[in-house]
mmCIF file of C-alpha atoms in Angstrom:
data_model
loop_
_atom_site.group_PDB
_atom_site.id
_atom_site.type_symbol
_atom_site.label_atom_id
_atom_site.label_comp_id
_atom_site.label_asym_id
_atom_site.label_seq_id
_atom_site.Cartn_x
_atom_site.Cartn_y
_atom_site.Cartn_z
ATOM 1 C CA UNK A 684 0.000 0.000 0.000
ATOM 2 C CA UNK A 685 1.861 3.279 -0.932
ATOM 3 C CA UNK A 686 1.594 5.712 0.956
ATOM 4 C CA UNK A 687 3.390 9.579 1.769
ATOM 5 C CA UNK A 688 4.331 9.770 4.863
ATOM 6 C CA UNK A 689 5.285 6.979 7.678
ATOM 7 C CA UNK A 690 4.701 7.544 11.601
ATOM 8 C CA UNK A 691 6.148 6.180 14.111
ATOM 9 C CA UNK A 692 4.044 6.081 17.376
ATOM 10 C CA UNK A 693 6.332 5.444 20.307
ATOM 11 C CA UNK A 694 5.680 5.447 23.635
ATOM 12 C CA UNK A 695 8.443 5.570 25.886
ATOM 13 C CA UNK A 696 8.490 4.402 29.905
ATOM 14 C CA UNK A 697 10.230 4.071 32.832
ATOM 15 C CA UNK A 698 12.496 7.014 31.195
ATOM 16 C CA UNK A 699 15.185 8.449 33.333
ATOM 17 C CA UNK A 700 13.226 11.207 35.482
ATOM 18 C CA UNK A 701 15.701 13.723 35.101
ATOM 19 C CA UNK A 702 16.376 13.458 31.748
ATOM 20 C CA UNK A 703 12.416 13.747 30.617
ATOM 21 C CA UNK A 704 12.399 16.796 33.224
ATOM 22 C CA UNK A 705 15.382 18.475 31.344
ATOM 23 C CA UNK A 706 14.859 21.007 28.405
ATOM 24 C CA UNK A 707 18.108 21.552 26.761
ATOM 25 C CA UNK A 708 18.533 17.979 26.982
ATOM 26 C CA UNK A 709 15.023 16.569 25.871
ATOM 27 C CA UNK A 710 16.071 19.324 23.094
ATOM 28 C CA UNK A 711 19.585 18.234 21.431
ATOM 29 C CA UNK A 712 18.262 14.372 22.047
ATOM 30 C CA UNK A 713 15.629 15.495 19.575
ATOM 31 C CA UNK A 714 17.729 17.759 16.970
ATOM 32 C CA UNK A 715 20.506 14.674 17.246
ATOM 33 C CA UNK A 716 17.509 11.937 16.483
ATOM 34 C CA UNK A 717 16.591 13.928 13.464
ATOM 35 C CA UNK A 718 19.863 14.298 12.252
ATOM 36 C CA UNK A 719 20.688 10.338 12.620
ATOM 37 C CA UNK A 720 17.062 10.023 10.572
ATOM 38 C CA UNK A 721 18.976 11.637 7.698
ATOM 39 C CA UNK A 722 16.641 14.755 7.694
ATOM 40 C CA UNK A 723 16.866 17.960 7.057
ATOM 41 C CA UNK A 724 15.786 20.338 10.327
ATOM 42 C CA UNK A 725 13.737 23.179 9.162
ATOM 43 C CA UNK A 726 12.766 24.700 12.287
ATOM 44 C CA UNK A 727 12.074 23.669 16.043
ATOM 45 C CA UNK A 728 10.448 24.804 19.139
ATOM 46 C CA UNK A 729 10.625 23.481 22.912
ATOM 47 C CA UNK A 730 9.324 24.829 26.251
ATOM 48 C CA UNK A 731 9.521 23.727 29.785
ATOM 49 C CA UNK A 732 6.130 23.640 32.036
ATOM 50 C CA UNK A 733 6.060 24.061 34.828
ATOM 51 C CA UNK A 734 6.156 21.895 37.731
ATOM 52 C CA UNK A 735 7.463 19.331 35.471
ATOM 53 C CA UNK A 736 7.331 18.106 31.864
ATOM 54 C CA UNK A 737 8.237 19.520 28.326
ATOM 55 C CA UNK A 738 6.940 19.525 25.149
ATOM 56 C CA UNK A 739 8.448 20.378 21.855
ATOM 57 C CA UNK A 740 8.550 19.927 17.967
ATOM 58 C CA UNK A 741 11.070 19.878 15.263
ATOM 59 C CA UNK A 742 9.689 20.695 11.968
ATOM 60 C CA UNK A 743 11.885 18.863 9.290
ATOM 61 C CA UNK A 744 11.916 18.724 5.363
ATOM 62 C CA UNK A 745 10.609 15.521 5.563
ATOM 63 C CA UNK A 746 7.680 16.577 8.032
ATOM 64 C CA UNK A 747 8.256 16.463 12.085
ATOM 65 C CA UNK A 748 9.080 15.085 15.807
ATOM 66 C CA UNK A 749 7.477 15.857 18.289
ATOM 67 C CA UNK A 750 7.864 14.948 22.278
ATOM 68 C CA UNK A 751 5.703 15.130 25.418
ATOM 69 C CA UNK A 752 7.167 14.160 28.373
ATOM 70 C CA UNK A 753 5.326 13.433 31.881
ATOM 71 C CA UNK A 754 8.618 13.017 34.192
ATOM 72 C CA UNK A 755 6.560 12.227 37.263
ATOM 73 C CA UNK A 756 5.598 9.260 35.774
ATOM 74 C CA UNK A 757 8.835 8.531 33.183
ATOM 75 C CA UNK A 758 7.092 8.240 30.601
ATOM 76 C CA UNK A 759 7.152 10.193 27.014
ATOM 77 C CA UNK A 760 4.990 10.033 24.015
ATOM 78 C CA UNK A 761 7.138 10.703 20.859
ATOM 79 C CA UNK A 762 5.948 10.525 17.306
ATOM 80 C CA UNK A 763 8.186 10.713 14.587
ATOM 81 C CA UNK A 764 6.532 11.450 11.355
ATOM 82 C CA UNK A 765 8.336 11.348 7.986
ATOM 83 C CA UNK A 766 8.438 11.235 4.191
ATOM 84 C CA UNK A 767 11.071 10.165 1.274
ATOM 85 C CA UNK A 768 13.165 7.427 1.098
ATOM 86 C CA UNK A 769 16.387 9.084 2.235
ATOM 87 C CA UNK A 770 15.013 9.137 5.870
ATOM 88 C CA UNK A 771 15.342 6.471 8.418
ATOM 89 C CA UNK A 772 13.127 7.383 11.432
ATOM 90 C CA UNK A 773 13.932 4.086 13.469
ATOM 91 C CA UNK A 774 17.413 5.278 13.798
ATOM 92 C CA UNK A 775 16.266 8.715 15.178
ATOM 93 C CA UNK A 776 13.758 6.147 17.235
ATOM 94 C CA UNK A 777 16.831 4.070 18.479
ATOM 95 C CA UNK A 778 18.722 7.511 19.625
ATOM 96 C CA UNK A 779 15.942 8.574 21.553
ATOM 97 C CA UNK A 780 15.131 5.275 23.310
ATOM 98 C CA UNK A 781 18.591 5.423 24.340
ATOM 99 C CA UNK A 782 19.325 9.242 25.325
ATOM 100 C CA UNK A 783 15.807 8.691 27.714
ATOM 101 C CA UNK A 784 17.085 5.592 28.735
ATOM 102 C CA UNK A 785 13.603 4.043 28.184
ATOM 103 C CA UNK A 786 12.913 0.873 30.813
ATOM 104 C CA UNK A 787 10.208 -0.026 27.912
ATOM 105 C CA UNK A 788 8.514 1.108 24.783
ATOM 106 C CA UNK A 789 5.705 -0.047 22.811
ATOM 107 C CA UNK A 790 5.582 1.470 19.177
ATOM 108 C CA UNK A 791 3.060 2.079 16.127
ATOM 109 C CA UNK A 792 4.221 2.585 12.448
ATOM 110 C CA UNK A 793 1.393 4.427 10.908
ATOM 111 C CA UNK A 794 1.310 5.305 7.249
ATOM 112 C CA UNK A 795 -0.143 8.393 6.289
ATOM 113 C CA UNK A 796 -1.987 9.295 3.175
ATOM 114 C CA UNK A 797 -2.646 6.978 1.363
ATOM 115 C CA UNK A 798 -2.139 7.850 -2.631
ATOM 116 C CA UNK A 799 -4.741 5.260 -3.822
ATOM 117 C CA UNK A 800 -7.317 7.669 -1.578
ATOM 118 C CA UNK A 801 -6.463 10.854 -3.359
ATOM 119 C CA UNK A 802 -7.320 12.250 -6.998
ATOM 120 C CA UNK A 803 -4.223 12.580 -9.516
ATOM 121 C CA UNK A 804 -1.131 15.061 -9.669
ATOM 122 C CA UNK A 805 -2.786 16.415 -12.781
ATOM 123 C CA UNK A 806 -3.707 19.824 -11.421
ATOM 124 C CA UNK A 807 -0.384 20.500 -10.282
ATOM 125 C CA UNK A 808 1.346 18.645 -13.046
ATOM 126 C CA UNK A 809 3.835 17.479 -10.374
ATOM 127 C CA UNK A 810 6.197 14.932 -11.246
ATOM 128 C CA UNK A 811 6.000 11.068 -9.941
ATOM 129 C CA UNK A 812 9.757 12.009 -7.516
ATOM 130 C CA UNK A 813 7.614 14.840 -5.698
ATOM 131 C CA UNK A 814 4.821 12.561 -4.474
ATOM 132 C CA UNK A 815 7.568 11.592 -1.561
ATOM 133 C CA UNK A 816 9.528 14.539 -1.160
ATOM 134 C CA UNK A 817 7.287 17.370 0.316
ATOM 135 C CA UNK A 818 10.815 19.575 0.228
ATOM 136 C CA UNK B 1374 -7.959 1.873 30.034
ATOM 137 C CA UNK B 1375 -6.905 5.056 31.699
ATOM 138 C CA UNK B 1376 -4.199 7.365 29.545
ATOM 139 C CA UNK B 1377 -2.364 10.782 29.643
ATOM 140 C CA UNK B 1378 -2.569 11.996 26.414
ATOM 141 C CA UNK B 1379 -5.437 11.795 23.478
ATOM 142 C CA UNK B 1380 -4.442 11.735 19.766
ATOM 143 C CA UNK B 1381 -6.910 12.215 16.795
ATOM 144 C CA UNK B 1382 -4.624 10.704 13.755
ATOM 145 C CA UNK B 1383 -6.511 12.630 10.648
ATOM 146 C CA UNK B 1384 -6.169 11.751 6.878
ATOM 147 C CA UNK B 1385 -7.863 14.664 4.769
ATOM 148 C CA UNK B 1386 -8.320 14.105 1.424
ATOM 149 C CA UNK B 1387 -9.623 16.215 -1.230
ATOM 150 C CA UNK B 1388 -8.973 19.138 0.220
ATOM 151 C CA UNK B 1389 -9.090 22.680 -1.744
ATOM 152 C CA UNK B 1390 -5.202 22.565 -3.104
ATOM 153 C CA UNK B 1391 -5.171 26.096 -2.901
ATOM 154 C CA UNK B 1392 -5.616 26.688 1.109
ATOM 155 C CA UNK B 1393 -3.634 23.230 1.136
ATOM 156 C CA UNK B 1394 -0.741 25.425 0.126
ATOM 157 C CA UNK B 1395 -1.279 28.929 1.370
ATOM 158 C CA UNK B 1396 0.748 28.602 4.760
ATOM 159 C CA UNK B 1397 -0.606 32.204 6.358
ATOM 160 C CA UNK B 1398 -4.084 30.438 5.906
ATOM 161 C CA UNK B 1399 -3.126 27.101 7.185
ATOM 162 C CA UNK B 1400 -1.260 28.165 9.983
ATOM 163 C CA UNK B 1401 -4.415 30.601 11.006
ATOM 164 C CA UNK B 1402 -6.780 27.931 10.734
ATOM 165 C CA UNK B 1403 -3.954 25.174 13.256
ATOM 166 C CA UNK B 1404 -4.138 28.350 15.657
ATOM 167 C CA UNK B 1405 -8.015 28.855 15.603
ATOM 168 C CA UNK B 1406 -8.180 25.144 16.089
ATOM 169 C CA UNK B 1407 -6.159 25.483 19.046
ATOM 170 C CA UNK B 1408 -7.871 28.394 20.288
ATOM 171 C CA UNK B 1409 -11.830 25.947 19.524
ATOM 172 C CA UNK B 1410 -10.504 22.892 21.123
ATOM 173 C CA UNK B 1411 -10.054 25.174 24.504
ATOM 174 C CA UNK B 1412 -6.224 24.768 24.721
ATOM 175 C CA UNK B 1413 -3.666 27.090 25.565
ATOM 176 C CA UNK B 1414 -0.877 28.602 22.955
ATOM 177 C CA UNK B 1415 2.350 28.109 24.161
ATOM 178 C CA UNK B 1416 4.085 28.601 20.803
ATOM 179 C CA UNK B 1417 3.904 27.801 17.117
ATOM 180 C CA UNK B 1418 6.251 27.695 13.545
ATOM 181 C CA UNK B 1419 5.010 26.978 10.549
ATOM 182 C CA UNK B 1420 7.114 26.455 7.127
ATOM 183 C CA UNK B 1421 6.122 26.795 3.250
ATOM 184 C CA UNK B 1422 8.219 24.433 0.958
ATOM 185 C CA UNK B 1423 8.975 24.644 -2.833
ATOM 186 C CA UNK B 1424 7.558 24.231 -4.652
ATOM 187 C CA UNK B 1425 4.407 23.324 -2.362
ATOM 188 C CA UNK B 1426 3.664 22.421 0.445
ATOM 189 C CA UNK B 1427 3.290 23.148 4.320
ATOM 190 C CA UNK B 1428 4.525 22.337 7.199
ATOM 191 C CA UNK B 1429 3.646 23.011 10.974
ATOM 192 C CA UNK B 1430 2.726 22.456 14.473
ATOM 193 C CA UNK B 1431 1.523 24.338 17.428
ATOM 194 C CA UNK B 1432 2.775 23.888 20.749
ATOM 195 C CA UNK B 1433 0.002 24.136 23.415
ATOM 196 C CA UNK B 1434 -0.066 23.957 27.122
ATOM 197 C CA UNK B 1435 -1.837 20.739 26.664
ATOM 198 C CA UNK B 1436 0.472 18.725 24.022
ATOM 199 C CA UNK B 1437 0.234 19.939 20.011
ATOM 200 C CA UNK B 1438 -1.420 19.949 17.167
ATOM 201 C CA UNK B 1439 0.550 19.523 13.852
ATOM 202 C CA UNK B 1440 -0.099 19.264 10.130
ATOM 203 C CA UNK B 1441 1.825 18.699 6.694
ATOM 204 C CA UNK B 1442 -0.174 19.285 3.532
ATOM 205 C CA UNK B 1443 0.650 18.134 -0.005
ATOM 206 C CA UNK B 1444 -1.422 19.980 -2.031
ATOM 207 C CA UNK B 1445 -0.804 18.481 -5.376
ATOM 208 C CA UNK B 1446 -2.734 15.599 -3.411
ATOM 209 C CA UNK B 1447 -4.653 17.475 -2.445
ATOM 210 C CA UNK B 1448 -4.039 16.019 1.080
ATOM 211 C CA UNK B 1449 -3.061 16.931 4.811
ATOM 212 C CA UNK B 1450 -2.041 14.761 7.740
ATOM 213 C CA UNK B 1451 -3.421 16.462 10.876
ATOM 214 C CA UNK B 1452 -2.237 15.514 14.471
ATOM 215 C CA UNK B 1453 -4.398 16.391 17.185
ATOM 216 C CA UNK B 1454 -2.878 15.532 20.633
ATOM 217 C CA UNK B 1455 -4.284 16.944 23.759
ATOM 218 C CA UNK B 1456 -4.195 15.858 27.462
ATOM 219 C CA UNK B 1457 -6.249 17.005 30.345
ATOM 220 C CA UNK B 1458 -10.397 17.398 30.202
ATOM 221 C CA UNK B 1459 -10.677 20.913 29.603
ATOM 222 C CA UNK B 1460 -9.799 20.435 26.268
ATOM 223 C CA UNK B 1461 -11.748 18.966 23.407
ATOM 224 C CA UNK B 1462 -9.706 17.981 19.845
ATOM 225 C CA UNK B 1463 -12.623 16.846 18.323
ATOM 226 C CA UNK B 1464 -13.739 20.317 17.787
ATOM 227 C CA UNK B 1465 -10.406 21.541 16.736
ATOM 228 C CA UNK B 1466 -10.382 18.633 14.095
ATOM 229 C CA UNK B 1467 -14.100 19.771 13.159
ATOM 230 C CA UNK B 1468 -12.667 23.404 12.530
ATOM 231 C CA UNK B 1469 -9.717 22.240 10.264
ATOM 232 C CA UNK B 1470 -12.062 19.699 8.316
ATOM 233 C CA UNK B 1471 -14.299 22.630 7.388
ATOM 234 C CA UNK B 1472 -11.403 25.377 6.521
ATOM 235 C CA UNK B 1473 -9.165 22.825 4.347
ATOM 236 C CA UNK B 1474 -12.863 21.748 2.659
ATOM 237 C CA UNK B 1475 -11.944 18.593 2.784
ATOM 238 C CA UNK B 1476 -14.015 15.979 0.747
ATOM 239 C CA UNK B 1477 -13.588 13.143 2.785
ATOM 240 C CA UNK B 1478 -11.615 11.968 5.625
ATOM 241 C CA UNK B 1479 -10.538 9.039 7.793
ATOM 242 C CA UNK B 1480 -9.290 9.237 11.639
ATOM 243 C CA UNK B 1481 -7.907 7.133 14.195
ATOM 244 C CA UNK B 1482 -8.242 7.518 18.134
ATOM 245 C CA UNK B 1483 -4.922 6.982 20.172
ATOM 246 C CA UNK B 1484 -4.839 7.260 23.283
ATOM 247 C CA UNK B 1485 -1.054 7.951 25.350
ATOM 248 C CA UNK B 1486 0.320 7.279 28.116
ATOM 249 C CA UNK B 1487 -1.473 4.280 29.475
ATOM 250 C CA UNK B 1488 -1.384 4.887 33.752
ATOM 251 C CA UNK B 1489 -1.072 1.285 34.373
ATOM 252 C CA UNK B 1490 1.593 0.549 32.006
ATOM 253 C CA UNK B 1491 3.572 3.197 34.871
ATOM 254 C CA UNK B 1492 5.413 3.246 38.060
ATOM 255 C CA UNK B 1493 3.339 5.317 40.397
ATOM 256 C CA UNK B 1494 4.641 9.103 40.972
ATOM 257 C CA UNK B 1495 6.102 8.387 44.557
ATOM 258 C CA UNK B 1496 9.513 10.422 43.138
ATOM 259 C CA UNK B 1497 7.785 13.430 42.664
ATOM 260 C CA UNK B 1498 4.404 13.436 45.473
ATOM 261 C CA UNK B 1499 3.078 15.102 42.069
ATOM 262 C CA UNK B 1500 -1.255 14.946 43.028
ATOM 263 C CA UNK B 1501 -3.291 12.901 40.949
ATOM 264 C CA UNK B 1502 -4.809 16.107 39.522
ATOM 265 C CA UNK B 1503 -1.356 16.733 37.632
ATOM 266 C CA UNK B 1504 -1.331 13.367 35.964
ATOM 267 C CA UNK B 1505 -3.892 14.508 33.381
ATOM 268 C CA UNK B 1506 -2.784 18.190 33.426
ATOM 269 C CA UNK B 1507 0.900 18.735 32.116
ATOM 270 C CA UNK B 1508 0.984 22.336 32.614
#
């Protein structure tokens, strides 16, 4: 089934506390996991809350992560979402599970729009190599 | 099964190609999402690609909303992630169905952060009001 975009769904437990409570390190865990993917980092935005917990989004070529983390409970909900074939997103998966030092994870792999649901290119005229590039 | 977190997955298909790739409208219409499904801004970027495309998320108090649009498809994926019970995503997903004029569309129900899968919060004495709050 072809589809654009692939999702990983991961939920990460029994993190270290500290770490998932940390925001410049929850941060370059994040930039560093979408580097390993192979993407290209377009923009990104994290923020601390306060007691506890931080939440934050890096928008890449190839679409986005994103991370919520509840350190009270270790836990962290991270979804990496990406397009193209020059991306892996289980290595930026791998780098995370390590830099949280994840106890356990259960994962998802979505994939995300599926091209035999849409209409054709022919309004846009776009070429077959676009349909997975979104860059 | 209780959870943290609450994710609409949303596939929207046939949606008008020219919003799909205007990203001043599409990031107006993630914010007033936000603002419908009752959840606080914290912060938000939002990227146009060449030759189309968008890309973007918003940050909220209560987790994020993101989308990526391929408008020669004329298709977006739309994440709706919330926690807490003051918000609602359904209406935010309601709101972004009707402003991309979407033709059809197909979602999926997560939910995040399953309680039981957890070690209690004994680290942290956080309340039991704060496990469903992260802000």
């Amino acid at each position: 089934m072809r589809s654009l975009g692939h999702q990983i769904v991961a939920e990460f437990y029994s993190c270290d506390r500290e770490i998932l409570n940390d925001v410049d390190f929850v941060r370059n865990a994040m930039l560093e996991a979408a580097r390993k993917t192979g993407a290209t980092i377009v923009t990104e935005t994290f923020h601390h809350f306060s007691p506890h917990g931080v939440s934050g989004a890096v928008i890449i070529a190839e679409s986005h992560l994103a991370i919520h983390t509840w350190p009270e409970f270790g836990y962290a909900a991270v979804d990496l979402f990406t397009c193209g074939d020059s991306v892996s997103s289980e290595i930026g998966f791998n780098h995370l599970r390590q830099e949280l030092k994840a106890g356990h994870v259960s994962t998802m792999e979505l994939h995300r729009g599926q091209v035999d649901m849409m209409g054709t290119a022919r309004d846009s005229g776009a070429p077959t190599e676009l349909k997975l590039a979104h860059a």
